[in-house]
Amino acid sequence: MIETSLTVELSLEDICELAKLPTEVMITIVEEGVLEPKGEAPEEWCFDCYMLSIAKRAVRLHRDFDIDWSGIPLYLDMINELEKLRSENRTLRQRLGRFLLEE
Amino acid sequence: MDFKDYYKILGVAPEADLKTIKTAYRKLARKYHPDVSEAKDAEAKFKDVAEAYAALKDPEKRAEYDELRKYGQDGQSFTPPPGWQPNGNHSGDFSDFFESVFGGGAPHTQSRGQQTQHKTHFSFRGQDIETELPIFLEETLSDENKTISYHLPQHDKEGRRLADINKTLNIKIPKGVNDGERIRLKGQGGAGIGNGGSGDLYLHIRLIPHPLFDVEGHNLIITVPIAPWEAILGTKIEVPTLAGSINLTLPANSQTGKRLRVKGKGLPGKTGTGDLYAVVKIVIPEKTSEDTTKLWETLSEKTTFNPRSEWSKT
């Protein structure tokens, strides 16, 4: 049996390795507010699995659309909002479908 | 290996200038980028677009490609001409075609950036794999064992991509997982090269829509069809839950849309189990006999109820 985990704590070094990013870039990402790790100084920072997936997405947006790191949080918020609305829309449509009849 | 017409992929003419190519790339990237697109084959489409752009935005690469393009046609089988020496050194998750033209790159790196290169051999951490894991609502009620299989990319010692293998794992899905959550399986991704460790596997949980229950956070919603007389008189109804059924008392005079809460019969979560909501939906019989129609007629004559009283107020 393989061990599975939902909550993982990652240090700055861990997340840099997993996201394949140099430390300076990761520090920029945090300073620009893309990620908000627990802890004050970089050596105390603690990230989780969800932050890793955000970091990877931020890297993709930065690379594929030439978006400045300072602009990334806005894009991430908008994509989050989009995903939330799409999922809400799917759920509401499914619920509405139970009350509407096919013509 | 098939020839790829990068101009066709970007929808530009072969003599297009860099600005046109960049604009075409940006437009297609917005359409197919896997982080924003809902298109089914968005990821594959975007990969093609990114690859085409990587080849055409660099004047040296573009010149090399234009040279080769004289020998190949889109979608047709392609072998580089004898003596072709790819001289580029790129890294990226691009196609065999790209690698045969511009040189074998390192295995996929998310940043297409830093790589560790020693004098004689590479060291790479293996690739992280992300895959969707659709699960049934019933499977979130307790720790579930599940067999999953996924494609694992393979590379030889020099970092050349080999055919994917199909890997099967028996894993435990923790109780109470919810839509959109990610499960990490350490070391179950692609194998590393040299001293590089294995990558990880990330399972992206997707709840499969249920024929009876809708999900709202950790609460479940079931639509309960009732007859008009049940709505008026009230009744006891056997209502299914994810685990067995329960008896529910429907009070008299229940409207369509009325919600009855059944505590603790929703989905389990970290902060406790959600509730089940039974939502009333009044339905009428498809056919009505003559006798029944007469009863309805009597009812209609005796009642003063005006369902549209709200309308007359305006």
Short mmCIF file of C-alpha atoms in Angstrom, two decimals:
data_model
loop_
_atom_site.label_atom_id
_atom_site.label_comp_id
_atom_site.label_asym_id
_atom_site.label_seq_id
_atom_site.Cartn_x
_atom_site.Cartn_y
_atom_site.Cartn_z
CA MET A 1 0.00 0.00 0.00
CA ILE A 2 1.32 3.43 -0.95
CA GLU A 3 1.05 6.17 1.59
CA THR A 4 -1.07 9.10 0.48
CA SER A 5 -1.08 12.52 1.99
CA LEU A 6 -3.38 15.50 1.74
CA THR A 7 -1.35 17.83 3.93
CA VAL A 8 2.33 18.20 3.19
CA GLU A 9 4.65 20.80 4.67
CA LEU A 10 7.35 22.05 2.33
CA SER A 11 10.35 24.27 3.10
CA LEU A 12 11.62 26.92 0.70
CA GLU A 13 14.23 24.45 -0.54
CA ASP A 14 11.60 21.71 -1.05
CA ILE A 15 9.19 23.87 -3.01
CA CYS A 16 12.01 25.25 -5.19
CA GLU A 17 13.05 21.72 -6.09
CA LEU A 18 9.48 20.57 -6.73
CA ALA A 19 8.53 23.62 -8.80
CA LYS A 20 11.97 23.56 -10.45
CA LEU A 21 12.62 27.20 -9.63
CA PRO A 22 15.74 29.02 -8.44
CA THR A 23 15.47 30.30 -4.85
CA GLU A 24 15.65 33.99 -5.93
CA VAL A 25 12.63 33.55 -8.19
CA MET A 26 10.65 31.84 -5.42
CA ILE A 27 11.50 34.69 -3.05
CA THR A 28 10.28 37.18 -5.68
CA ILE A 29 7.07 35.16 -6.04
CA VAL A 30 6.44 35.36 -2.30
CA GLU A 31 7.39 39.05 -2.12
CA GLU A 32 4.96 39.85 -4.93
CA GLY A 33 2.21 38.16 -2.95
CA VAL A 34 1.66 35.16 -5.26
CA LEU A 35 2.18 32.80 -2.34
CA GLU A 36 1.69 33.45 1.35
CA PRO A 37 3.71 30.84 3.25
CA LYS A 38 3.57 30.55 7.02
CA GLY A 39 6.60 31.96 8.85
CA GLU A 40 8.45 35.27 8.76
CA ALA A 41 11.94 34.85 7.30
CA PRO A 42 12.58 32.72 4.16
CA GLU A 43 14.28 30.00 6.21
CA GLU A 44 11.12 29.70 8.33
CA TRP A 45 8.71 29.66 5.39
CA CYS A 46 6.39 26.70 5.26
CA PHE A 47 4.44 25.87 2.09
CA ASP A 48 1.78 23.25 1.39
CA CYS A 49 0.82 21.14 -1.59
CA TYR A 50 -1.81 23.61 -2.75
CA MET A 51 0.79 26.40 -2.81
CA LEU A 52 3.01 24.18 -4.91
CA SER A 53 0.28 23.86 -7.53
CA ILE A 54 -0.24 27.65 -7.43
CA ALA A 55 3.52 28.18 -7.85
CA LYS A 56 3.53 25.88 -10.87
CA ARG A 57 0.57 27.71 -12.38
CA ALA A 58 2.25 31.08 -11.71
CA VAL A 59 5.38 29.85 -13.50
CA ARG A 60 3.29 28.73 -16.50
CA LEU A 61 1.51 32.10 -16.72
CA HIS A 62 4.79 34.01 -16.37
CA ARG A 63 6.45 31.87 -19.05
CA ASP A 64 3.62 31.44 -21.55
CA PHE A 65 2.13 34.94 -21.44
CA ASP A 66 5.15 37.04 -20.38
CA ILE A 67 3.21 38.31 -17.36
CA ASP A 68 5.26 40.20 -14.74
CA TRP A 69 5.40 38.56 -11.32
CA SER A 70 3.68 41.64 -9.89
CA GLY A 71 0.69 41.02 -12.18
CA ILE A 72 0.44 37.29 -11.48
CA PRO A 73 -1.69 37.52 -8.28
CA LEU A 74 -4.43 39.35 -10.22
CA TYR A 75 -4.45 36.67 -12.92
CA LEU A 76 -4.47 33.90 -10.32
CA ASP A 77 -7.42 35.53 -8.55
CA MET A 78 -9.29 35.83 -11.81
CA ILE A 79 -8.60 32.23 -12.82
CA ASN A 80 -9.72 31.10 -9.35
CA GLU A 81 -12.89 33.12 -9.67
CA LEU A 82 -13.46 31.68 -13.15
CA GLU A 83 -13.02 28.13 -11.89
CA LYS A 84 -15.30 28.78 -8.93
CA LEU A 85 -18.01 30.23 -11.17
CA ARG A 86 -17.71 27.41 -13.70
CA SER A 87 -18.06 24.82 -10.97
CA GLU A 88 -20.98 26.70 -9.38
CA ASN A 89 -22.60 27.01 -12.77
CA ARG A 90 -22.23 23.26 -13.39
CA THR A 91 -23.78 22.45 -10.01
CA LEU A 92 -26.68 24.88 -10.44
CA ARG A 93 -27.40 23.64 -13.95
CA GLN A 94 -27.47 20.08 -12.66
CA ARG A 95 -29.90 21.11 -9.88
CA LEU A 96 -32.06 23.16 -12.24
CA GLY A 97 -32.18 20.19 -14.60
CA ARG A 98 -34.04 18.21 -11.92
CA PHE A 99 -36.90 20.73 -12.05
CA LEU A 100 -37.07 21.44 -15.77
CA LEU A 101 -38.62 19.07 -18.27
CA GLU A 102 -37.24 18.34 -21.71
CA GLU A 103 -39.33 20.10 -24.37
CA MET B 1 7.51 10.55 -36.80
CA ASP B 2 5.31 13.05 -38.60
CA PHE B 3 6.42 16.38 -39.96
CA LYS B 4 4.89 19.36 -38.14
CA ASP B 5 4.05 22.50 -40.03
CA TYR B 6 4.62 25.15 -37.37
CA TYR B 7 3.30 27.91 -39.61
CA LYS B 8 0.05 26.05 -40.07
CA ILE B 9 -0.21 25.37 -36.33
CA LEU B 10 0.05 29.12 -35.62
CA GLY B 11 -2.11 29.96 -38.64
CA VAL B 12 0.47 32.30 -40.17
CA ALA B 13 2.10 32.54 -43.60
CA PRO B 14 5.66 31.14 -43.93
CA GLU B 15 6.95 34.63 -44.61
CA ALA B 16 5.19 36.16 -41.58
CA ASP B 17 7.28 38.53 -39.48
CA LEU B 18 8.08 37.99 -35.82
CA LYS B 19 5.37 40.37 -34.66
CA THR B 20 2.66 38.45 -36.55
CA ILE B 21 3.98 35.17 -35.16
CA LYS B 22 3.96 36.57 -31.63
CA THR B 23 0.40 37.90 -32.01
CA ALA B 24 -0.79 34.56 -33.40
CA TYR B 25 0.86 32.70 -30.52
CA ARG B 26 -0.66 35.02 -27.89
CA LYS B 27 -4.12 34.61 -29.36
CA LEU B 28 -3.92 30.81 -29.50
CA ALA B 29 -2.31 30.67 -26.05
CA ARG B 30 -5.26 32.56 -24.57
CA LYS B 31 -7.62 30.17 -26.30
CA TYR B 32 -5.92 26.89 -25.41
CA HIS B 33 -3.82 27.52 -22.31
CA PRO B 34 -4.68 24.66 -19.94
CA ASP B 35 -4.97 27.10 -17.03
CA VAL B 36 -7.81 29.03 -18.64
CA SER B 37 -9.32 26.89 -21.39
CA GLU B 38 -12.19 24.47 -20.98
CA ALA B 39 -11.64 22.92 -24.43
CA LYS B 40 -11.28 19.17 -24.19
CA ASP B 41 -7.97 18.86 -26.03
CA ALA B 42 -6.65 22.21 -24.78
CA GLU B 43 -3.48 20.78 -23.28
CA ALA B 44 -2.37 18.97 -26.45
CA LYS B 45 -3.31 21.94 -28.61
CA PHE B 46 -1.41 24.35 -26.41
CA LYS B 47 1.64 22.08 -26.45
CA ASP B 48 1.69 22.24 -30.24
CA VAL B 49 1.26 26.01 -30.20
CA ALA B 50 4.04 26.52 -27.61
CA GLU B 51 6.34 24.22 -29.57
CA ALA B 52 5.65 26.06 -32.84
CA TYR B 53 6.30 29.39 -31.14
CA ALA B 54 9.54 28.13 -29.53
CA ALA B 55 10.76 27.11 -32.98
CA LEU B 56 9.71 30.22 -34.88
CA LYS B 57 10.46 33.03 -32.42
CA ASP B 58 14.18 32.28 -32.46
CA PRO B 59 15.70 33.42 -35.82
CA GLU B 60 18.33 30.66 -35.76
CA LYS B 61 15.84 27.91 -35.04
CA ARG B 62 13.45 29.33 -37.60
CA ALA B 63 16.16 29.32 -40.31
CA GLU B 64 17.00 25.69 -39.49
CA TYR B 65 13.35 24.77 -39.58
CA ASP B 66 12.73 26.59 -42.88
CA GLU B 67 15.62 24.61 -44.37
CA LEU B 68 14.05 21.33 -43.24
CA ARG B 69 10.59 22.36 -44.28
CA LYS B 70 11.67 21.94 -47.90
CA TYR B 71 11.79 18.18 -47.23
CA GLY B 72 8.64 17.63 -45.23
CA GLN B 73 4.91 18.12 -45.40
CA ASP B 74 2.47 18.54 -42.56
CA GLY B 75 1.22 15.27 -41.10
CA GLN B 76 3.40 13.14 -43.36
CA SER B 77 6.08 10.80 -42.17
CA PHE B 78 9.36 12.60 -41.77
CA THR B 79 13.03 11.60 -41.37
CA PRO B 80 15.70 14.30 -41.17
CA PRO B 81 17.93 14.31 -44.28
CA PRO B 82 21.22 12.37 -43.98
CA GLY B 83 23.90 14.32 -42.20
CA TRP B 84 21.41 16.57 -40.37
CA GLN B 85 23.02 17.62 -37.11
CA PRO B 86 20.74 19.13 -34.58
CA ASN B 87 22.84 21.71 -32.76
CA GLY B 88 20.44 23.34 -30.39
CA ASN B 89 20.41 22.65 -26.71
CA HIS B 90 16.95 23.23 -25.43
CA SER B 91 14.94 21.83 -22.63
CA GLY B 92 11.24 21.43 -22.80
CA ASP B 93 8.52 18.87 -23.15
CA PHE B 94 8.36 18.99 -26.90
CA SER B 95 7.64 16.40 -29.56
CA ASP B 96 10.06 13.88 -31.07
CA PHE B 97 9.88 15.95 -34.24
CA PHE B 98 11.08 19.07 -32.43
CA GLU B 99 13.89 17.14 -30.78
CA SER B 100 15.05 15.59 -34.04
CA VAL B 101 15.23 19.04 -35.61
CA PHE B 102 16.70 21.07 -32.78
CA GLY B 103 18.48 18.45 -30.74
CA GLY B 104 17.52 16.16 -27.89
CA GLY B 105 16.60 18.18 -24.90
CA ALA B 106 16.52 17.31 -21.32
CA PRO B 107 13.40 15.69 -19.97
CA HIS B 108 10.50 17.94 -19.18
CA THR B 109 11.19 20.70 -16.73
CA GLN B 110 8.37 22.92 -15.62
CA SER B 111 10.41 26.08 -15.96
CA ARG B 112 12.14 25.07 -19.17
CA GLY B 113 15.09 26.62 -17.42
CA GLN B 114 17.72 25.47 -15.04
CA GLN B 115 19.29 22.09 -15.47
CA THR B 116 22.10 20.38 -13.71
CA GLN B 117 24.73 19.17 -16.09
CA HIS B 118 27.83 17.32 -15.03
CA LYS B 119 30.84 16.69 -17.21
CA THR B 120 29.78 13.37 -18.56
CA HIS B 121 26.27 12.67 -17.36
CA PHE B 122 23.04 14.37 -16.49
CA SER B 123 21.29 14.38 -13.16
CA PHE B 124 17.62 15.15 -13.25
CA ARG B 125 14.86 14.79 -10.78
CA GLY B 126 12.11 12.73 -12.39
CA GLN B 127 9.01 14.37 -13.79
CA ASP B 128 6.04 15.15 -11.55
CA ILE B 129 2.85 13.69 -12.94
CA GLU B 130 -0.57 15.24 -12.44
CA THR B 131 -3.62 13.24 -13.22
CA GLU B 132 -7.33 13.52 -12.53
CA LEU B 133 -8.90 10.95 -10.27
CA PRO B 134 -12.67 10.70 -10.69
CA ILE B 135 -14.32 9.18 -7.63
CA PHE B 136 -17.87 8.31 -6.67
CA LEU B 137 -19.54 10.13 -3.77
CA GLU B 138 -19.84 6.79 -1.96
CA GLU B 139 -16.05 6.46 -2.04
CA THR B 140 -15.54 9.57 0.10
CA LEU B 141 -17.44 8.09 3.07
CA SER B 142 -14.54 6.03 4.36
CA ASP B 143 -10.87 5.33 3.58
CA GLU B 144 -11.10 3.56 0.25
CA ASN B 145 -8.58 1.35 -1.51
CA LYS B 146 -8.49 2.09 -5.17
CA THR B 147 -6.42 0.86 -8.07
CA ILE B 148 -5.27 3.60 -10.37
CA SER B 149 -3.24 3.49 -13.55
CA TYR B 150 -1.42 6.26 -15.35
CA HIS B 151 1.15 6.88 -18.06
CA LEU B 152 4.69 7.28 -16.82
CA PRO B 153 7.26 8.85 -19.14
CA GLN B 154 10.61 7.06 -19.41
CA HIS B 155 14.01 8.42 -20.34
CA ASP B 156 17.31 6.73 -21.10
CA LYS B 157 20.60 7.71 -19.41
CA GLU B 158 21.18 10.58 -21.83
CA GLY B 159 17.76 11.99 -21.14
CA ARG B 160 16.15 10.89 -24.40
CA ARG B 161 12.47 10.22 -24.16
CA LEU B 162 11.38 6.60 -24.50
CA ALA B 163 7.87 5.22 -24.87
CA ASP B 164 5.62 5.80 -21.86
CA ILE B 165 4.87 2.87 -19.61
CA ASN B 166 1.55 2.19 -17.98
CA LYS B 167 1.87 2.07 -14.21
CA THR B 168 -0.69 0.62 -11.82
CA LEU B 169 -0.84 1.46 -8.12
CA ASN B 170 -3.03 0.38 -5.26
CA ILE B 171 -3.66 3.48 -3.18
CA LYS B 172 -5.72 4.65 -0.24
CA ILE B 173 -8.14 7.52 -0.79
CA PRO B 174 -8.53 9.24 2.58
CA LYS B 175 -12.06 9.62 3.94
CA GLY B 176 -13.63 13.02 3.33
CA VAL B 177 -11.75 14.12 0.20
CA ASN B 178 -13.57 16.75 -1.78
CA ASP B 179 -13.74 18.00 -5.33
CA GLY B 180 -10.59 19.86 -6.43
CA GLU B 181 -8.31 18.51 -3.70
CA ARG B 182 -4.89 17.14 -4.56
CA ILE B 183 -3.34 14.01 -3.16
CA ARG B 184 0.42 13.70 -3.33
CA LEU B 185 2.11 10.34 -3.77
CA LYS B 186 5.76 10.89 -3.09
CA GLY B 187 8.21 9.28 -5.50
CA GLN B 188 5.53 7.77 -7.75
CA GLY B 189 6.19 10.10 -10.69
CA GLY B 190 8.81 9.71 -13.40
CA ALA B 191 12.15 8.08 -12.50
CA GLY B 192 15.11 10.43 -12.07
CA ILE B 193 18.24 10.30 -14.20
CA GLY B 194 21.68 10.00 -12.64
CA ASN B 195 21.47 11.08 -9.02
CA GLY B 196 18.08 12.74 -9.46
CA GLY B 197 15.28 11.36 -7.32
CA SER B 198 11.91 10.26 -8.65
CA GLY B 199 9.19 12.80 -9.26
CA ASP B 200 5.87 12.75 -7.43
CA LEU B 201 2.39 11.83 -8.53
CA TYR B 202 -0.41 14.30 -7.85
CA LEU B 203 -3.98 13.08 -8.00
CA HIS B 204 -6.53 15.77 -8.65
CA ILE B 205 -9.82 14.66 -7.10
CA ARG B 206 -12.98 15.02 -9.19
CA LEU B 207 -16.32 13.96 -7.79
CA ILE B 208 -18.39 12.11 -10.35
CA PRO B 209 -21.91 13.59 -10.66
CA HIS B 210 -24.43 11.36 -8.90
CA PRO B 211 -27.79 10.45 -10.46
CA LEU B 212 -29.66 11.37 -7.23
CA PHE B 213 -27.49 13.64 -5.12
CA ASP B 214 -26.11 17.10 -5.83
CA VAL B 215 -23.14 18.40 -3.85
CA GLU B 216 -22.95 21.80 -2.17
CA GLY B 217 -19.76 22.02 -0.13
CA HIS B 218 -20.13 19.05 2.22
CA ASN B 219 -23.89 19.05 2.05
CA LEU B 220 -25.88 16.79 -0.23
CA ILE B 221 -29.15 17.72 -1.88
CA ILE B 222 -31.75 15.23 -3.04
CA THR B 223 -34.85 16.21 -4.96
CA VAL B 224 -37.92 14.43 -3.58
CA PRO B 225 -40.82 14.08 -6.03
CA ILE B 226 -44.21 14.17 -4.23
CA ALA B 227 -47.85 14.00 -5.37
CA PRO B 228 -50.06 17.14 -4.98
CA TRP B 229 -52.14 15.45 -2.26
CA GLU B 230 -48.97 14.45 -0.39
CA ALA B 231 -47.92 18.10 -0.49
CA ILE B 232 -51.24 19.16 1.01
CA LEU B 233 -51.81 16.37 3.51
CA GLY B 234 -48.23 15.54 4.47
CA THR B 235 -46.82 12.02 4.54
CA LYS B 236 -43.91 9.79 5.50
CA ILE B 237 -41.35 9.19 2.76
CA GLU B 238 -38.48 6.75 2.53
CA VAL B 239 -35.52 8.82 1.29
CA PRO B 240 -32.27 7.26 0.04
CA THR B 241 -28.98 8.49 1.50
CA LEU B 242 -25.43 7.54 0.40
CA ALA B 243 -25.54 4.78 3.02
CA GLY B 244 -28.99 3.17 3.35
CA SER B 245 -32.31 4.97 3.46
CA ILE B 246 -34.12 6.96 6.13
CA ASN B 247 -37.74 7.83 6.86
CA LEU B 248 -38.65 11.46 6.52
CA THR B 249 -41.81 13.14 7.72
CA LEU B 250 -43.17 15.56 5.17
CA PRO B 251 -45.31 18.15 6.97
CA ALA B 252 -48.72 19.16 5.61
CA ASN B 253 -48.76 22.08 3.13
CA SER B 254 -45.23 21.59 1.76
CA GLN B 255 -44.40 23.77 -1.24
CA THR B 256 -42.16 22.91 -4.15
CA GLY B 257 -38.66 24.05 -3.16
CA LYS B 258 -39.16 23.39 0.57
CA ARG B 259 -35.94 22.07 2.08
CA LEU B 260 -35.95 19.44 4.83
CA ARG B 261 -32.65 19.03 6.66
CA VAL B 262 -31.37 15.62 7.69
CA LYS B 263 -28.43 16.22 9.99
CA GLY B 264 -25.16 14.35 9.43
CA LYS B 265 -26.15 12.52 6.26
CA GLY B 266 -23.97 14.58 3.94
CA LEU B 267 -20.33 14.10 3.00
CA PRO B 268 -17.62 13.73 5.63
CA GLY B 269 -15.12 16.59 5.87
CA LYS B 270 -12.31 17.84 8.06
CA THR B 271 -14.65 19.98 10.16
CA GLY B 272 -17.41 17.39 10.55
CA THR B 273 -19.97 15.71 8.37
CA GLY B 274 -22.32 17.73 6.19
CA ASP B 275 -26.10 17.44 6.10
CA LEU B 276 -28.55 16.05 3.58
CA TYR B 277 -31.22 18.40 2.30
CA ALA B 278 -34.40 16.92 0.82
CA VAL B 279 -35.94 19.40 -1.60
CA VAL B 280 -39.63 18.98 -2.38
CA LYS B 281 -40.79 18.85 -5.98
CA ILE B 282 -44.49 18.46 -6.64
CA VAL B 283 -45.20 16.24 -9.65
CA ILE B 284 -48.50 15.28 -11.26
CA PRO B 285 -49.53 11.93 -12.76
CA GLU B 286 -48.93 11.55 -16.48
CA LYS B 287 -52.48 10.28 -17.04
CA THR B 288 -55.66 11.00 -15.09
CA SER B 289 -58.71 8.73 -15.11
CA GLU B 290 -62.21 10.12 -15.62
CA ASP B 291 -63.08 9.59 -11.95
CA THR B 292 -60.02 11.42 -10.74
CA THR B 293 -60.60 14.28 -13.16
CA LYS B 294 -64.08 14.68 -11.65
CA LEU B 295 -62.55 14.93 -8.18
CA TRP B 296 -60.15 17.61 -9.37
CA GLU B 297 -63.08 19.48 -10.91
CA THR B 298 -64.93 19.41 -7.61
CA LEU B 299 -61.82 20.66 -5.86
CA SER B 300 -61.40 23.45 -8.38
CA GLU B 301 -65.00 24.57 -7.87
CA LYS B 302 -64.73 24.56 -4.07
CA THR B 303 -61.41 26.32 -3.59
CA THR B 304 -60.81 30.05 -3.62
CA PHE B 305 -57.07 29.63 -3.93
CA ASN B 306 -55.43 31.99 -6.41
CA PRO B 307 -51.85 30.88 -7.11
CA ARG B 308 -51.15 34.13 -9.01
CA SER B 309 -52.34 36.57 -6.38
CA GLU B 310 -48.88 38.18 -6.41
CA TRP B 311 -49.43 39.29 -10.02
CA SER B 312 -52.57 41.25 -9.32
CA LYS B 313 -50.74 43.43 -6.78
CA THR B 314 -48.74 45.25 -9.47
#
